[in-house]
PDB file of C-alpha atoms in Angstrom:
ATOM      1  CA  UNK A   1      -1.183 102.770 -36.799  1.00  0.00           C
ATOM      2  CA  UNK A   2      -1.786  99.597 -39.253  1.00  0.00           C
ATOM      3  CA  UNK A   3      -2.871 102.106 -41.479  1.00  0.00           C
ATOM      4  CA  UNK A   4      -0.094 103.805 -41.328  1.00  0.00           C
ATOM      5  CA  UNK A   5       1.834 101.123 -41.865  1.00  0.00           C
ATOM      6  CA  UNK A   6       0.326 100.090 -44.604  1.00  0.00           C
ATOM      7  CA  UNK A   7       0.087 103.335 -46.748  1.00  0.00           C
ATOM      8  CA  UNK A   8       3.934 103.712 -46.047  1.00  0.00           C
ATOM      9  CA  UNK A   9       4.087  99.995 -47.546  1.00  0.00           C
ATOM     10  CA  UNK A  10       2.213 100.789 -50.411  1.00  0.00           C
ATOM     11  CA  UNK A  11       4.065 103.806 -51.374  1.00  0.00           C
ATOM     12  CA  UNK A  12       7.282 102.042 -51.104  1.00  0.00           C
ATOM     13  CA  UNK A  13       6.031  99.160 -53.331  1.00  0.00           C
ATOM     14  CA  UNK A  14       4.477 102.067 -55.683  1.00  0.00           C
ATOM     15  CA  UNK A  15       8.261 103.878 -56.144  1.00  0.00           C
ATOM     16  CA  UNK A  16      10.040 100.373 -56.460  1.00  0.00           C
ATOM     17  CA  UNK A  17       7.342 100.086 -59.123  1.00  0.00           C
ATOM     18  CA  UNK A  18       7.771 103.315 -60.564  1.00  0.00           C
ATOM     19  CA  UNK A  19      11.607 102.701 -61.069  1.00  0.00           C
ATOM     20  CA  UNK A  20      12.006  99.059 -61.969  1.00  0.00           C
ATOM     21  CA  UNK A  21       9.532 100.016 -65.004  1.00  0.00           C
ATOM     22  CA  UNK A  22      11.407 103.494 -65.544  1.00  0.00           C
ATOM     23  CA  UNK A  23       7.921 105.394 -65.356  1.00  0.00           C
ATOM     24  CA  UNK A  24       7.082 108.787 -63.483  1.00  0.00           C
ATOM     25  CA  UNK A  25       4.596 108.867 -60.576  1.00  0.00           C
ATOM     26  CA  UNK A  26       1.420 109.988 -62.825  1.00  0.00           C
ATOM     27  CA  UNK A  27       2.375 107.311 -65.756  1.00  0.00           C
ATOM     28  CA  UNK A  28       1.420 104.499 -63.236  1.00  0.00           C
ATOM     29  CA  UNK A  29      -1.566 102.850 -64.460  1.00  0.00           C
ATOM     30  CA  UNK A  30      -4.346 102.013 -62.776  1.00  0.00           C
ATOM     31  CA  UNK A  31      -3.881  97.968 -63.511  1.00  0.00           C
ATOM     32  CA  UNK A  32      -0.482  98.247 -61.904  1.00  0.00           C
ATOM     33  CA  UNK A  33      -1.562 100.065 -58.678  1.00  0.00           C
ATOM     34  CA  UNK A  34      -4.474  97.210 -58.198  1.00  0.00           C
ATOM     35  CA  UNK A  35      -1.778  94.858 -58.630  1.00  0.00           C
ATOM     36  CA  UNK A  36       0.067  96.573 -56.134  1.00  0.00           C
ATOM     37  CA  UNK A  37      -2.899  97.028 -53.591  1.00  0.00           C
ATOM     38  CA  UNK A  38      -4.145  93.381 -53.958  1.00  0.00           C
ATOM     39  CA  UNK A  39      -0.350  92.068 -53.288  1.00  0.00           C
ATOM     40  CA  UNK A  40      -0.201  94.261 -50.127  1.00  0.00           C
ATOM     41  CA  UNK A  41      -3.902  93.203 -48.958  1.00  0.00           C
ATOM     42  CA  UNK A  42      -2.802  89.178 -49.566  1.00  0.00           C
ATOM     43  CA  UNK A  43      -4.557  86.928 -51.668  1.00  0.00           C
ATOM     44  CA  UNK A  44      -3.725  88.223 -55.176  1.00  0.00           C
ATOM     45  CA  UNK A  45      -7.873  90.037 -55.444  1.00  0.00           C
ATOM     46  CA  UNK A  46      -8.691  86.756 -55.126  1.00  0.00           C
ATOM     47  CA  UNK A  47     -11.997  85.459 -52.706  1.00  0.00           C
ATOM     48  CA  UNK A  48     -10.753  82.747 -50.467  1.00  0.00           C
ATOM     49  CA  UNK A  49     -12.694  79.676 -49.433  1.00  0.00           C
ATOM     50  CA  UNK A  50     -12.499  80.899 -45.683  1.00  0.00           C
ATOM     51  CA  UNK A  51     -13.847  84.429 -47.038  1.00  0.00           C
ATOM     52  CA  UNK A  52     -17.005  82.845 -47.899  1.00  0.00           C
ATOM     53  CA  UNK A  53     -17.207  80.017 -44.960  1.00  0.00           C
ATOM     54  CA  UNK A  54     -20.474  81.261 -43.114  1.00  0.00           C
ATOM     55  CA  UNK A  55     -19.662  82.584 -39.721  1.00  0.00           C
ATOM     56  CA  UNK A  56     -19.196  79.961 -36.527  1.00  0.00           C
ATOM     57  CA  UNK A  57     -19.352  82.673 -33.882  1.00  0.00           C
ATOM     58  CA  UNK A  58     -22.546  85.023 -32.624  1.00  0.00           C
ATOM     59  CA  UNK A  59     -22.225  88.364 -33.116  1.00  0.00           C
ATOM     60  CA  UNK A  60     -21.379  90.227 -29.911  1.00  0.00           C
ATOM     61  CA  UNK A  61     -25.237  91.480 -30.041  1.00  0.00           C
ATOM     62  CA  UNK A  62     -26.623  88.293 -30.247  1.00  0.00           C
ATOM     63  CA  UNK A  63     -25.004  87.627 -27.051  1.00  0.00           C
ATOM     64  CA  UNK A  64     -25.928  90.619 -25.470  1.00  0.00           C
ATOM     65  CA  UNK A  65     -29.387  89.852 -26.452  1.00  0.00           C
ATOM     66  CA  UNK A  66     -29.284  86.315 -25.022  1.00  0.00           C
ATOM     67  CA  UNK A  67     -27.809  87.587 -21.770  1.00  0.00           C
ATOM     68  CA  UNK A  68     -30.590  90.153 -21.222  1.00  0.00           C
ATOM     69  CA  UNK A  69     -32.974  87.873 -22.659  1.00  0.00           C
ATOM     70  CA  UNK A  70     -31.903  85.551 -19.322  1.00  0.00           C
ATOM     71  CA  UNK A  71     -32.193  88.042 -16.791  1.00  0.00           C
ATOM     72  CA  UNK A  72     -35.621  89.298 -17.820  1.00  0.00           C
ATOM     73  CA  UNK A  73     -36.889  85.685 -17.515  1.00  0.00           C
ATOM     74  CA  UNK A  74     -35.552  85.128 -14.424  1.00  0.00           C
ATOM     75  CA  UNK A  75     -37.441  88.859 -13.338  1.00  0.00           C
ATOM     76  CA  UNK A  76     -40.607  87.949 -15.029  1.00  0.00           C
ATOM     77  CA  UNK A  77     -40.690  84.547 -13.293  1.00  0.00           C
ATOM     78  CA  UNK A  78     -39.512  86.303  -9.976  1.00  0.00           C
ATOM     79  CA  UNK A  79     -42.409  88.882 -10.292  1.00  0.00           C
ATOM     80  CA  UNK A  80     -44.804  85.952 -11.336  1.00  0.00           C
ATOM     81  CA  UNK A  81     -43.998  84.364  -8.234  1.00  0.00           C
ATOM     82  CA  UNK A  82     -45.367  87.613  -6.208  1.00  0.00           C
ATOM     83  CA  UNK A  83     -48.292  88.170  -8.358  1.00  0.00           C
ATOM     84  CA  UNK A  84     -47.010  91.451  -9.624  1.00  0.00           C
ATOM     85  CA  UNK A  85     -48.678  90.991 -13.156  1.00  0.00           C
ATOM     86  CA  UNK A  86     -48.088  93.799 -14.714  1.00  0.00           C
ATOM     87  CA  UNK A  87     -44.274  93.711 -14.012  1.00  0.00           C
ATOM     88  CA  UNK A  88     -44.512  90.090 -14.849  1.00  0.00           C
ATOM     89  CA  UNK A  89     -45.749  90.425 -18.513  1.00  0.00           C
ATOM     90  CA  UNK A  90     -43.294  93.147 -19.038  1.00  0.00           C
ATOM     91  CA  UNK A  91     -40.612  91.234 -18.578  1.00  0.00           C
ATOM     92  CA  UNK A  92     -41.689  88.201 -20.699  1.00  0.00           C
ATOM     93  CA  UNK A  93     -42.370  90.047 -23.452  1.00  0.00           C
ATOM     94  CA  UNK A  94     -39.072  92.232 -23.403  1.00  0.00           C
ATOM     95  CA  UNK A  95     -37.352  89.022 -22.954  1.00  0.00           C
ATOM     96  CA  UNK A  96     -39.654  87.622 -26.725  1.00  0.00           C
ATOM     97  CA  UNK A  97     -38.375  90.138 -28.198  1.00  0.00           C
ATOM     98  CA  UNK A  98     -34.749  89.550 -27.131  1.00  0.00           C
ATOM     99  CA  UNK A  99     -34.803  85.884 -27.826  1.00  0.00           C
ATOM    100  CA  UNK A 100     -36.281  86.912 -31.368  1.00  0.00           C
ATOM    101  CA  UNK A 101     -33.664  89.570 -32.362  1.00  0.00           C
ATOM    102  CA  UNK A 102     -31.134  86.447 -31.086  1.00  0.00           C
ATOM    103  CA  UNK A 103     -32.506  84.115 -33.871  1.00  0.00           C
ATOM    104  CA  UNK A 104     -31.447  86.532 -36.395  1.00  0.00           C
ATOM    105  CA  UNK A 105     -27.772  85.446 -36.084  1.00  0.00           C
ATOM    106  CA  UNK A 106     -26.851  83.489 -38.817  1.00  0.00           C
ATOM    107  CA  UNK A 107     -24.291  81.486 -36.587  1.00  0.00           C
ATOM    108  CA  UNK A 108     -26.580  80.440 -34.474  1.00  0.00           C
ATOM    109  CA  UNK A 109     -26.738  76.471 -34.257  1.00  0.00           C
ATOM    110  CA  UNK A 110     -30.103  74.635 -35.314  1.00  0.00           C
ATOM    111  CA  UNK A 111     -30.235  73.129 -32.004  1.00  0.00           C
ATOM    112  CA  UNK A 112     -30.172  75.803 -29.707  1.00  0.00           C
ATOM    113  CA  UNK A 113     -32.471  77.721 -31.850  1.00  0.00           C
ATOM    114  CA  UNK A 114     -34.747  75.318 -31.829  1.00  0.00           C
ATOM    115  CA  UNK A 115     -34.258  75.086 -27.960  1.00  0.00           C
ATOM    116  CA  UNK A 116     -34.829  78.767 -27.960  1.00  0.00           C
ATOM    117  CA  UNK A 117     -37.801  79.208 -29.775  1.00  0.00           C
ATOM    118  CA  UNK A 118     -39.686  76.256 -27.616  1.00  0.00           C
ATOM    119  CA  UNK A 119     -38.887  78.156 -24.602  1.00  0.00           C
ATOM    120  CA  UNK A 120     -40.540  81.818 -26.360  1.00  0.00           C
ATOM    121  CA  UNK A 121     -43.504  79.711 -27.310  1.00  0.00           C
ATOM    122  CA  UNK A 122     -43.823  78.890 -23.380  1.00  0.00           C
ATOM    123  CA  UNK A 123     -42.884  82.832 -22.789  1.00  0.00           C
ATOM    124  CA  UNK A 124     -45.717  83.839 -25.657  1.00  0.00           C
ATOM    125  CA  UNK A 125     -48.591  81.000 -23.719  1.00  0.00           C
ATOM    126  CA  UNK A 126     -47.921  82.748 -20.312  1.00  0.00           C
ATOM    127  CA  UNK A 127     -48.116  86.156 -21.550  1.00  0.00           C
ATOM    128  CA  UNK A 128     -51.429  85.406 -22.703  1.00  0.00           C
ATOM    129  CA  UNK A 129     -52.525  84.090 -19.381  1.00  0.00           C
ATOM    130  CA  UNK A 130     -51.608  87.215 -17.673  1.00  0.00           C
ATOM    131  CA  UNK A 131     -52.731  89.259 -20.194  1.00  0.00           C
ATOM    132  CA  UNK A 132     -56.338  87.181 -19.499  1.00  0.00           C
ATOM    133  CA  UNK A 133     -55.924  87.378 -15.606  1.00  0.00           C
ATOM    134  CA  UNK A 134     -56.271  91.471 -16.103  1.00  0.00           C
ATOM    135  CA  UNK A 135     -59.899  91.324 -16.813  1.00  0.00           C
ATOM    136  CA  UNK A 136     -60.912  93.938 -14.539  1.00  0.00           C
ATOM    137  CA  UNK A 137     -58.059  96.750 -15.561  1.00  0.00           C
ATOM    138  CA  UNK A 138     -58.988  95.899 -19.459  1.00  0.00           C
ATOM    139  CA  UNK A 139     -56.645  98.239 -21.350  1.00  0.00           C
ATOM    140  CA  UNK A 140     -57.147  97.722 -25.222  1.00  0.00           C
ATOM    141  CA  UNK A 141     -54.819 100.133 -26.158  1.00  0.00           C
ATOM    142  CA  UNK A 142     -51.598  98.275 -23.932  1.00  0.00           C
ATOM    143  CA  UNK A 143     -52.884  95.004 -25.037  1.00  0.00           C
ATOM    144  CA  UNK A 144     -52.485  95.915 -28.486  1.00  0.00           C
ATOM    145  CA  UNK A 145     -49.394  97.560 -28.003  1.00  0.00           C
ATOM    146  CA  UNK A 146     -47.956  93.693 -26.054  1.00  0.00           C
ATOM    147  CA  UNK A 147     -48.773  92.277 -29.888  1.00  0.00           C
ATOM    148  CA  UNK A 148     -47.598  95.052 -32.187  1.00  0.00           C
ATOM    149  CA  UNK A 149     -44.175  93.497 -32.778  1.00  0.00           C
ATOM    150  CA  UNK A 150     -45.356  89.998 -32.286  1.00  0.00           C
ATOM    151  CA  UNK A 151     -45.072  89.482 -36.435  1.00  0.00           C
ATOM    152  CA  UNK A 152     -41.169  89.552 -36.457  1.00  0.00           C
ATOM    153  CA  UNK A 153     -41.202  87.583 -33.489  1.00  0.00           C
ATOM    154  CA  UNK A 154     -43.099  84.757 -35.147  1.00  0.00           C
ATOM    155  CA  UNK A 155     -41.721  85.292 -38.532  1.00  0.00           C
ATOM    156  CA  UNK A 156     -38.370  84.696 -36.684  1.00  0.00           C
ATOM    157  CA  UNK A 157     -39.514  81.819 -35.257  1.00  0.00           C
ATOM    158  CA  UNK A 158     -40.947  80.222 -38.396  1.00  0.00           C
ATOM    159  CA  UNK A 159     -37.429  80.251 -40.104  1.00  0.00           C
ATOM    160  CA  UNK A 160     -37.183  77.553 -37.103  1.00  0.00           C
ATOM    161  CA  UNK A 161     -39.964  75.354 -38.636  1.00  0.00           C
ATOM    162  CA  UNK A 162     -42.475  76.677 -35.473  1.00  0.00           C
ATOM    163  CA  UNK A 163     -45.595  76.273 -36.911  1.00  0.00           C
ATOM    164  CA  UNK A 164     -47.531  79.286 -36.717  1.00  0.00           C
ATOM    165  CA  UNK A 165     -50.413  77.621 -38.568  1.00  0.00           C
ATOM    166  CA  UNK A 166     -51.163  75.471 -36.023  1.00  0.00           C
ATOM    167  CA  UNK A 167     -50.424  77.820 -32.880  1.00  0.00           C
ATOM    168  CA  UNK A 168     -52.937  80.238 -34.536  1.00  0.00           C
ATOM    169  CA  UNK A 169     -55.587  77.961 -35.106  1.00  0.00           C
ATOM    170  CA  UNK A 170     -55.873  76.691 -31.560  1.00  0.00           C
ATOM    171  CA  UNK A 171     -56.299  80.447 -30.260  1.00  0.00           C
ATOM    172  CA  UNK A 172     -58.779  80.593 -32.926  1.00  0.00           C
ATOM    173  CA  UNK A 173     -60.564  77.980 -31.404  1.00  0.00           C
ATOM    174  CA  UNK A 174     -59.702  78.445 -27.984  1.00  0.00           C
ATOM    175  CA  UNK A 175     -61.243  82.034 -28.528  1.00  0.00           C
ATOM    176  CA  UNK A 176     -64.502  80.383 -30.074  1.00  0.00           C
ATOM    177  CA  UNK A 177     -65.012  77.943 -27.145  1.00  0.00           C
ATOM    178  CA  UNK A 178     -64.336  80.376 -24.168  1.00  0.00           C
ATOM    179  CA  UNK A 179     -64.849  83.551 -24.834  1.00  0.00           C
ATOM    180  CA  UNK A 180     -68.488  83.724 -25.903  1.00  0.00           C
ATOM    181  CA  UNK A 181     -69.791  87.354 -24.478  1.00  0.00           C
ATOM    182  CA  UNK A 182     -66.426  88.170 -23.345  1.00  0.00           C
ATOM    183  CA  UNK A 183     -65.069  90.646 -25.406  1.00  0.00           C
ATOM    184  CA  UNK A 184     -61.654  90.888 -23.210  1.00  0.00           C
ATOM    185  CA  UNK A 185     -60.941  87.362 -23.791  1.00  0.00           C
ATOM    186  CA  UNK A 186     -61.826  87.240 -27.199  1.00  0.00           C
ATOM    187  CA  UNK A 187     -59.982  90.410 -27.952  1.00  0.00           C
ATOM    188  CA  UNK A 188     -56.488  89.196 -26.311  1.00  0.00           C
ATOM    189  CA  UNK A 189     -56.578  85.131 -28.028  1.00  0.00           C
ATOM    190  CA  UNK A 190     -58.333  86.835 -31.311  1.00  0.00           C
ATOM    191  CA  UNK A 191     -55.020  88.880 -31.260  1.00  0.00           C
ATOM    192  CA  UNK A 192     -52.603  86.246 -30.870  1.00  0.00           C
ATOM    193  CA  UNK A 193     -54.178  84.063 -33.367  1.00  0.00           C
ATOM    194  CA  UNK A 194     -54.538  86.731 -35.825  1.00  0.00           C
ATOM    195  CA  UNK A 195     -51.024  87.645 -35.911  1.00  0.00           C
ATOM    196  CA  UNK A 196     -50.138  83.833 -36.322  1.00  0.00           C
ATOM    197  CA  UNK A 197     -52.061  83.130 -38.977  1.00  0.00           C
ATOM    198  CA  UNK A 198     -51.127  86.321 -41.038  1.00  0.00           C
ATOM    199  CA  UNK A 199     -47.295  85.104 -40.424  1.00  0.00           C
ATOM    200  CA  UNK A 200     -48.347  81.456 -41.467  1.00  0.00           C
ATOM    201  CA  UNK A 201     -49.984  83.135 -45.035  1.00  0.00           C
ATOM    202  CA  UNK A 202     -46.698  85.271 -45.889  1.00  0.00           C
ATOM    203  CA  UNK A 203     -44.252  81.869 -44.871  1.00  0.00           C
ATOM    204  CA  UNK A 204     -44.317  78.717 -47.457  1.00  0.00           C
ATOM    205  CA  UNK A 205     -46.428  76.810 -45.382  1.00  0.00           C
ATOM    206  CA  UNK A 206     -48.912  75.635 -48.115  1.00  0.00           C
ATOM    207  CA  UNK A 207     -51.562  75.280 -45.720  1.00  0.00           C
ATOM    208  CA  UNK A 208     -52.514  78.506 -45.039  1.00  0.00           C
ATOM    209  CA  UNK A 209     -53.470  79.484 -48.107  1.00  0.00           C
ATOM    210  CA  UNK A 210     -56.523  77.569 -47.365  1.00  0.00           C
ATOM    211  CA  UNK A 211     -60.207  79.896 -48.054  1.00  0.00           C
ATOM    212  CA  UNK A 212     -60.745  78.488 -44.385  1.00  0.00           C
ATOM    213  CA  UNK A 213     -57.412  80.305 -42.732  1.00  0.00           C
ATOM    214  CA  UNK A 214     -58.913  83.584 -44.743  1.00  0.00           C
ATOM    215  CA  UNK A 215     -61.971  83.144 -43.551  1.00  0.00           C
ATOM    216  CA  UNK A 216     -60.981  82.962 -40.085  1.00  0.00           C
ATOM    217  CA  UNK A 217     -58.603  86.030 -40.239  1.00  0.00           C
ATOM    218  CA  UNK A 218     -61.726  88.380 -41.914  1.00  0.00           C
ATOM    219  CA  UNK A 219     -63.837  87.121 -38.820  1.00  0.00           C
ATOM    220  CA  UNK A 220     -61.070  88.239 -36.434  1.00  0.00           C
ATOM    221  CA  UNK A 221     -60.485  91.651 -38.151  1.00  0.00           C
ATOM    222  CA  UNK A 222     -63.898  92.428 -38.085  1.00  0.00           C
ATOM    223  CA  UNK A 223     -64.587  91.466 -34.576  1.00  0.00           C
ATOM    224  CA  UNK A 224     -61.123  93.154 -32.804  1.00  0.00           C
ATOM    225  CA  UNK A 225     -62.175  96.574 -34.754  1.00  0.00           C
ATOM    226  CA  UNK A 226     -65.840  95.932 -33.209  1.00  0.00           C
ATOM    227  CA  UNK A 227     -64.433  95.623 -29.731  1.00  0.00           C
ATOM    228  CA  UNK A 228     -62.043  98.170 -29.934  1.00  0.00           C
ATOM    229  CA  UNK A 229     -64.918 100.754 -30.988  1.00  0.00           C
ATOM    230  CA  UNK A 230     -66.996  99.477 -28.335  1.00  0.00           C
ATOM    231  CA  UNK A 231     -64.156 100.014 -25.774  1.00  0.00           C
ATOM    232  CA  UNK A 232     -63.065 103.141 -26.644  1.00  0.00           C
TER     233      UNK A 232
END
């Protein structure tokens, strides 16, 4: 209907145009119609400040995302609660990946960002636990699959000055101290650390550029792909 309405405006405007100038329809040119459209759309063509103010408000997805984000924590930790593992890990990891998608939104306020991404980091540390705790059904494949979209995830949570750096080092050496002969262990903190150490070499954290954090990651690489042929 405001459509409507606003084509019948601007073909009003256009005649009154038309005959205060004395022109036919097709002489109009196309300066005087864009005068004519940007008078009718306000602001003269002209960007406002308020056009380019960033955005105060969370997209109605972001919301979403934070409500279902809520409900699968409060299922994961119900489930935890029961020992039903499997159900448990689900949910913390669909509820990651929620929380991640939510720090996306531009309008989102520094301090409940950061707020958020200290609570995934407590999400991301019991998913590895439970993960650990499934030693006798070892599933490479699924565990693999819990980490394949663990890079957006972190690089999300880096824009939040989370230090993936330092989170991947101490699986690293976590993985060094406990897992020995254990190639379960070592496969699932290997994992984690690996993916946090890749995200720490693409962000600006000077850091990982070290020979050190590369050395590290080629020892990982080598030793998951070892595993995983072993465990086929």
């Amino acid at each position: 209907m405001a459509s409507l309405e606003k084509k019948d405006q601007l073909d009003d405007v256009m005649s009154l145009v038309m005959a205060q100038s004395g022109q036919e329809e097709e002489e109009v040119t196309d300066e005087q119609a864009a005068a004519v459209i940007a008078e009718i759309l306000g602001g003269g063509g002209e960007t406002s400040a308020e056009d380019l103010a960033p955005r105060k408000t969370l997209l109605p997805y972001t919301t979403k995302c934070l409500d279902q984000a809520k409900r699968a924590i409060r299922l994961a930790v119900g489930y935890d609660t029961n020992n039903q593992k499997t159900e448990a890990l689900d949910s913390y990891e669909q509820a990651i990946g929620l929380f991640s998608e939510s720090l996306e939104d531009e309008a989102l306020s520094d301090k409940n960002a950061v707020r958020i991404v200290q609570s995934m980091e407590s999400y991301l540390d019991r998913s590895i636990e439970l993960q650990l705790s499934q030693s006798e059904d070892q599933d490479y494949t699924s565990a693999s699959n819990v980490t394949s979209a663990r890079q957006r995830t972190l690089t999300n949570m880096v824009k939040h000055n989370f230090n993936t750096l330092k989170r991947g080092v101490s699986l690293y050496s976590r993985a060094k101290k406990t897992g020995g002969g254990d190639d379960w262990i070592t496969f699932i903190l290997f994992t984690e650390s690996l993916e946090c150490l890749i995200t720490a070499l693409k962000s600006s954290n000077a850091s990982a550029k070290s020979p050190m954090v590369s050395k590290c990651i080629d020892e990982m690489i080598t030793k998951l792909e070892d595993i995983k042929a072993k465990n086929k």
